[in-house]
mmCIF file of C-alpha atoms in Angstrom:
data_model
loop_
_atom_site.group_PDB
_atom_site.id
_atom_site.type_symbol
_atom_site.label_atom_id
_atom_site.label_comp_id
_atom_site.label_asym_id
_atom_site.label_seq_id
_atom_site.Cartn_x
_atom_site.Cartn_y
_atom_site.Cartn_z
ATOM 1 C CA MET A 1 0.007 0.000 -0.018
ATOM 2 C CA VAL A 2 2.083 2.877 -1.307
ATOM 3 C CA ARG A 3 1.070 6.502 -1.775
ATOM 4 C CA CYS A 4 3.055 8.458 -4.317
ATOM 5 C CA LEU A 5 3.186 11.493 -6.584
ATOM 6 C CA ALA A 6 3.687 10.879 -10.295
ATOM 7 C CA ALA A 7 6.608 12.563 -12.133
ATOM 8 C CA GLY A 8 5.721 16.078 -13.146
ATOM 9 C CA SER A 9 4.005 16.929 -9.881
ATOM 10 C CA MET A 10 5.132 20.309 -8.745
ATOM 11 C CA VAL A 11 6.048 20.364 -5.108
ATOM 12 C CA ARG A 12 6.057 23.700 -3.185
ATOM 13 C CA THR A 13 9.380 24.562 -1.574
ATOM 14 C CA PRO A 14 10.473 27.708 0.210
ATOM 15 C CA SER A 15 11.965 29.145 -3.022
ATOM 16 C CA ASP A 16 9.707 27.806 -5.780
ATOM 17 C CA GLU A 17 7.717 24.870 -7.039
ATOM 18 C CA VAL A 18 9.929 21.987 -8.008
ATOM 19 C CA ALA A 19 9.034 18.926 -10.039
ATOM 20 C CA ALA A 20 8.939 15.701 -7.975
ATOM 21 C CA GLU A 21 11.674 14.150 -10.155
ATOM 22 C CA ASN A 22 13.975 17.052 -9.286
ATOM 23 C CA ILE A 23 13.175 17.245 -5.610
ATOM 24 C CA TRP A 24 16.460 15.426 -4.823
ATOM 25 C CA GLY A 25 18.226 18.791 -5.096
ATOM 26 C CA CYS A 26 15.934 20.415 -2.450
ATOM 27 C CA THR A 27 16.375 20.164 1.282
ATOM 28 C CA GLU A 28 13.064 21.666 2.484
ATOM 29 C CA VAL A 29 9.388 21.809 1.507
ATOM 30 C CA ILE A 30 6.373 23.822 2.616
ATOM 31 C CA THR A 31 4.006 21.818 4.807
ATOM 32 C CA ILE A 32 0.927 22.298 6.936
ATOM 33 C CA ARG A 33 1.211 21.801 10.702
ATOM 34 C CA ASN A 34 -1.605 22.703 13.077
ATOM 35 C CA GLY A 35 -3.433 24.611 10.335
ATOM 36 C CA LYS A 36 -0.422 26.763 9.487
ATOM 37 C CA GLU A 37 2.174 26.657 6.719
ATOM 38 C CA SER A 38 5.683 25.798 7.888
ATOM 39 C CA ILE A 39 9.037 24.833 6.375
ATOM 40 C CA GLU A 40 10.287 21.294 7.050
ATOM 41 C CA PRO A 41 13.406 19.370 6.012
ATOM 42 C CA ILE A 42 13.116 16.417 3.609
ATOM 43 C CA GLN A 43 14.337 13.206 5.166
ATOM 44 C CA TRP A 44 14.214 10.911 2.162
ATOM 45 C CA VAL A 45 12.699 10.660 -1.378
ATOM 46 C CA GLY A 46 11.551 7.297 -2.720
ATOM 47 C CA GLN A 47 11.381 6.524 -6.371
ATOM 48 C CA ARG A 48 9.828 3.712 -8.451
ATOM 49 C CA HIS A 49 9.357 3.359 -12.227
ATOM 50 C CA ILE A 50 6.527 0.987 -13.251
ATOM 51 C CA ASP A 51 5.957 -0.469 -16.715
ATOM 52 C CA LEU A 52 2.184 -0.988 -16.562
ATOM 53 C CA THR A 53 2.209 -3.001 -19.748
ATOM 54 C CA ARG A 54 4.183 -5.657 -17.876
ATOM 55 C CA HIS A 55 2.202 -5.453 -14.641
ATOM 56 C CA ALA A 56 0.056 -8.443 -13.831
ATOM 57 C CA ARG A 57 -2.827 -6.138 -12.806
ATOM 58 C CA PRO A 58 -2.056 -2.661 -14.073
ATOM 59 C CA GLU A 59 -5.317 -1.244 -12.610
ATOM 60 C CA LEU A 60 -3.703 -1.651 -9.149
ATOM 61 C CA ALA A 61 -0.873 0.735 -9.974
ATOM 62 C CA ALA A 62 -2.204 3.109 -12.674
ATOM 63 C CA PRO A 63 -2.297 6.727 -11.513
ATOM 64 C CA VAL A 64 -5.408 8.708 -10.584
ATOM 65 C CA ARG A 65 -5.742 12.059 -12.381
ATOM 66 C CA ILE A 66 -7.213 14.870 -10.248
ATOM 67 C CA ARG A 67 -8.059 17.547 -12.736
ATOM 68 C CA ALA A 68 -7.364 21.227 -12.148
ATOM 69 C CA GLY A 69 -9.922 22.679 -9.744
ATOM 70 C CA ALA A 70 -11.530 19.290 -8.986
ATOM 71 C CA ILE A 71 -11.208 19.782 -5.169
ATOM 72 C CA ALA A 72 -11.727 23.546 -4.955
ATOM 73 C CA GLU A 73 -10.820 26.637 -6.919
ATOM 74 C CA GLY A 74 -7.148 26.334 -7.805
ATOM 75 C CA GLN A 75 -6.858 22.980 -6.021
ATOM 76 C CA PRO A 76 -5.086 21.528 -7.780
ATOM 77 C CA SER A 77 -3.738 24.435 -9.858
ATOM 78 C CA ARG A 78 -3.161 22.018 -12.768
ATOM 79 C CA ASP A 79 -3.952 18.289 -13.269
ATOM 80 C CA LEU A 80 -2.241 16.140 -10.674
ATOM 81 C CA LEU A 81 -1.323 12.420 -10.993
ATOM 82 C CA VAL A 82 -1.059 10.410 -7.862
ATOM 83 C CA SER A 83 -1.085 6.691 -6.980
ATOM 84 C CA PRO A 84 -4.510 5.250 -6.201
ATOM 85 C CA GLU A 85 -3.996 5.277 -2.423
ATOM 86 C CA HIS A 86 -2.200 8.594 -2.145
ATOM 87 C CA ALA A 87 -4.319 10.614 0.341
ATOM 88 C CA ILE A 88 -5.624 14.098 -0.300
ATOM 89 C CA TYR A 89 -6.002 16.427 2.766
ATOM 90 C CA ILE A 90 -9.703 17.452 2.756
ATOM 91 C CA ASP A 91 -11.742 18.902 5.617
ATOM 92 C CA GLY A 92 -9.048 18.105 8.120
ATOM 93 C CA MET A 93 -8.984 14.409 7.015
ATOM 94 C CA LEU A 94 -7.026 12.256 4.680
ATOM 95 C CA VAL A 95 -8.969 10.616 1.799
ATOM 96 C CA GLU A 96 -7.350 8.193 -0.740
ATOM 97 C CA ALA A 97 -7.543 9.366 -4.334
ATOM 98 C CA ARG A 98 -9.246 6.217 -5.546
ATOM 99 C CA ALA A 99 -12.174 6.803 -3.159
ATOM 100 C CA LEU A 100 -12.826 10.137 -4.898
ATOM 101 C CA VAL A 101 -12.853 8.804 -8.511
ATOM 102 C CA ASN A 102 -16.037 10.008 -10.308
ATOM 103 C CA SER A 103 -15.069 9.462 -13.924
ATOM 104 C CA GLY A 104 -15.354 13.187 -14.461
ATOM 105 C CA SER A 105 -13.059 15.539 -12.685
ATOM 106 C CA ILE A 106 -11.184 12.650 -10.992
ATOM 107 C CA VAL A 107 -10.341 9.615 -13.102
ATOM 108 C CA GLN A 108 -7.926 6.663 -13.181
ATOM 109 C CA GLU A 109 -5.465 6.852 -16.140
ATOM 110 C CA ARG A 110 -5.835 3.428 -17.807
ATOM 111 C CA ALA A 111 -4.229 4.394 -21.164
ATOM 112 C CA THR A 112 -0.860 5.103 -19.547
ATOM 113 C CA ASP A 113 1.928 2.573 -20.334
ATOM 114 C CA THR A 114 4.455 3.713 -17.768
ATOM 115 C CA VAL A 115 4.616 5.829 -14.637
ATOM 116 C CA THR A 116 7.345 6.973 -12.259
ATOM 117 C CA TYR A 117 6.298 7.591 -8.750
ATOM 118 C CA TYR A 118 7.992 9.697 -6.079
ATOM 119 C CA HIS A 119 7.343 9.978 -2.370
ATOM 120 C CA ILE A 120 8.748 12.567 0.057
ATOM 121 C CA GLU A 121 9.426 11.603 3.635
ATOM 122 C CA LEU A 122 9.414 14.256 6.405
ATOM 123 C CA LYS A 123 10.525 13.791 10.004
ATOM 124 C CA SER A 124 6.990 12.726 10.716
ATOM 125 C CA HIS A 125 3.903 12.151 8.602
ATOM 126 C CA GLY A 126 2.489 15.415 7.330
ATOM 127 C CA VAL A 127 0.897 17.346 4.556
ATOM 128 C CA LEU A 128 2.710 19.100 1.742
ATOM 129 C CA PHE A 129 1.633 20.785 -1.507
ATOM 130 C CA ALA A 130 1.666 19.247 -4.999
ATOM 131 C CA ASN A 131 0.275 21.417 -7.838
ATOM 132 C CA GLY A 132 -1.193 23.586 -5.109
ATOM 133 C CA LEU A 133 -3.156 20.689 -3.522
ATOM 134 C CA ALA A 134 -2.595 19.553 0.093
ATOM 135 C CA VAL A 135 -1.497 15.892 -0.008
ATOM 136 C CA GLU A 136 0.154 13.527 2.441
ATOM 137 C CA SER A 137 3.880 12.924 2.785
ATOM 138 C CA TYR A 138 5.380 9.388 2.986
ATOM 139 C CA LEU A 139 4.078 7.298 5.886
ATOM 140 C CA ASP A 140 6.262 4.310 6.560
ATOM 141 C CA ASN A 141 3.883 1.383 6.256
ATOM 142 C CA GLY A 142 6.527 -1.360 6.017
ATOM 143 C CA ASP A 143 6.515 -0.817 2.290
ATOM 144 C CA ARG A 144 9.958 0.668 1.501
ATOM 145 C CA SER A 145 10.709 -2.330 -0.730
ATOM 146 C CA PHE A 146 8.323 -0.772 -3.224
ATOM 147 C CA PHE A 147 10.998 1.810 -4.135
ATOM 148 C CA ASP A 148 13.884 1.382 -6.534
ATOM 149 C CA ASN A 149 16.270 3.363 -4.340
ATOM 150 C CA ASP A 150 15.936 1.524 -1.021
ATOM 151 C CA ASP A 151 18.390 -1.143 0.097
ATOM 152 C CA LEU A 152 15.604 -3.722 0.501
ATOM 153 C CA PRO A 153 14.707 -6.341 -2.144
ATOM 154 C CA ILE A 154 12.344 -4.730 -4.576
ATOM 155 C CA MET A 155 8.674 -5.762 -5.135
ATOM 156 C CA LEU A 156 8.326 -7.232 -8.648
ATOM 157 C CA HIS A 157 4.676 -6.342 -9.267
ATOM 158 C CA PRO A 158 3.671 -3.763 -6.724
ATOM 159 C CA SER A 159 0.050 -3.269 -5.883
ATOM 160 C CA LEU A 160 -0.722 0.258 -4.803
ATOM 161 C CA THR A 161 -4.012 -0.871 -3.298
ATOM 162 C CA ALA A 162 -3.082 -4.066 -1.516
ATOM 163 C CA HIS A 163 -3.286 -3.798 2.243
ATOM 164 C CA LEU A 164 -0.371 -4.981 4.375
ATOM 165 C CA ALA A 165 -0.588 -6.642 7.812
ATOM 166 C CA PHE A 166 0.775 -3.461 9.420
ATOM 167 C CA ASP A 167 -1.090 -0.276 8.623
ATOM 168 C CA ALA A 168 0.422 2.920 10.061
ATOM 169 C CA ARG A 169 -2.743 4.723 9.149
ATOM 170 C CA THR A 170 -4.432 3.227 12.175
ATOM 171 C CA THR A 171 -1.770 4.460 14.574
ATOM 172 C CA ASN A 172 -0.854 7.818 16.013
ATOM 173 C CA ALA A 173 1.880 8.085 13.322
ATOM 174 C CA ALA A 174 -0.671 9.423 10.916
ATOM 175 C CA TYR A 175 -0.945 13.256 10.727
ATOM 176 C CA ALA A 176 -4.771 13.229 10.431
ATOM 177 C CA PRO A 177 -7.506 10.614 10.397
ATOM 178 C CA PHE A 178 -7.697 8.497 7.274
ATOM 179 C CA VAL A 179 -11.305 8.267 6.159
ATOM 180 C CA THR A 180 -12.531 4.992 4.685
ATOM 181 C CA ASP A 181 -16.022 4.603 6.160
ATOM 182 C CA PRO A 182 -18.633 5.056 3.416
ATOM 183 C CA ALA A 183 -20.867 7.209 5.661
ATOM 184 C CA ALA A 184 -17.975 9.651 6.233
ATOM 185 C CA LEU A 185 -16.841 9.535 2.595
ATOM 186 C CA GLU A 186 -20.261 10.084 1.046
ATOM 187 C CA PRO A 187 -20.622 13.873 1.660
ATOM 188 C CA ILE A 188 -17.105 14.445 0.379
ATOM 189 C CA TRP A 189 -17.624 12.282 -2.683
ATOM 190 C CA LYS A 190 -21.022 13.831 -3.417
ATOM 191 C CA ARG A 191 -19.662 17.406 -3.045
ATOM 192 C CA LEU A 192 -16.813 16.728 -5.495
ATOM 193 C CA ALA A 193 -19.084 14.874 -7.881
ATOM 194 C CA GLN A 194 -21.483 17.814 -7.963
ATOM 195 C CA ARG A 195 -18.509 20.166 -8.469
ATOM 196 C CA SER A 196 -17.426 17.876 -11.353
ATOM 197 C CA GLN A 197 -20.795 18.234 -12.964
ATOM 198 C CA ALA A 198 -20.729 22.046 -12.548
ATOM 199 C CA MET A 199 -17.390 22.036 -14.253
ATOM 200 C CA GLY A 200 -18.938 20.356 -17.269
ATOM 201 C CA TYR A 201 -17.784 16.783 -16.713
ATOM 202 C CA ALA A 202 -20.209 13.930 -17.110
ATOM 203 C CA GLY A 203 -18.530 10.741 -16.056
ATOM 204 C CA GLN A 204 -20.124 7.337 -16.085
ATOM 205 C CA ASP A 205 -20.462 7.167 -12.324
ATOM 206 C CA LEU A 206 -22.324 10.430 -12.237
ATOM 207 C CA LEU A 207 -24.710 9.338 -14.950
ATOM 208 C CA THR A 208 -25.573 5.849 -13.629
ATOM 209 C CA THR A 209 -26.138 6.519 -9.957
ATOM 210 C CA ALA A 210 -26.818 9.200 -7.454
ATOM 211 C CA ASP A 211 -25.459 6.991 -4.678
ATOM 212 C CA PRO A 212 -21.667 7.191 -4.388
ATOM 213 C CA HIS A 213 -21.612 4.053 -2.180
ATOM 214 C CA SER A 214 -22.045 1.668 -5.061
ATOM 215 C CA THR A 215 -19.152 3.029 -7.164
ATOM 216 C CA ARG A 216 -16.934 3.663 -4.168
ATOM 217 C CA ARG A 217 -17.276 0.098 -2.925
ATOM 218 C CA SER A 218 -16.030 -1.170 -6.258
ATOM 219 C CA ARG A 219 -13.068 1.200 -6.219
ATOM 220 C CA LEU A 220 -12.137 0.354 -2.624
ATOM 221 C CA SER A 221 -12.094 -3.337 -3.426
ATOM 222 C CA LEU A 222 -9.311 -2.970 -6.030
#
């Protein structure tokens, strides 16, 4: 269960926005702590290139596209690609991107052949900005073997939605609560789905049901 930013994601640093693939040259990023922006040092950057054409189940690793303005005005400022389980910071909670898919303003990219993912680790789990959107930093979930640049044996066919025995999301290590309960997700999903419609998108999920539970259950079972 790995949460990552795709190459091209622009991460906010004290001096400028820097592409995730170039973040190695930076030492600090802008974060949110206790509702305020702050500057924090980068501890580590994980990287993994995935050839989805050779993946046994590419739908488990294909990135989710959050279109510009899908969450709120200017959030994100431009389309953002993240791994399916990368959490977005919304209403003081962390919500996985795959739980927000509405086939309109938020979609999974299934035509992509390859993707390179990056994840930024801070001293403790937190929230940073990618394309102007507040998203989580790396939370060590016992999954460092996902990355190419760790000393552990690498996972051959990583699933970015497969749950591990240890889940740091359920511990005090998480910066904010991770929301997975359908009752708690419903108002967030519905609000963003309505925003998607107002933006002119008409995804399949929006056309076939007014109940986000049915589509969300299928996404969460990936």
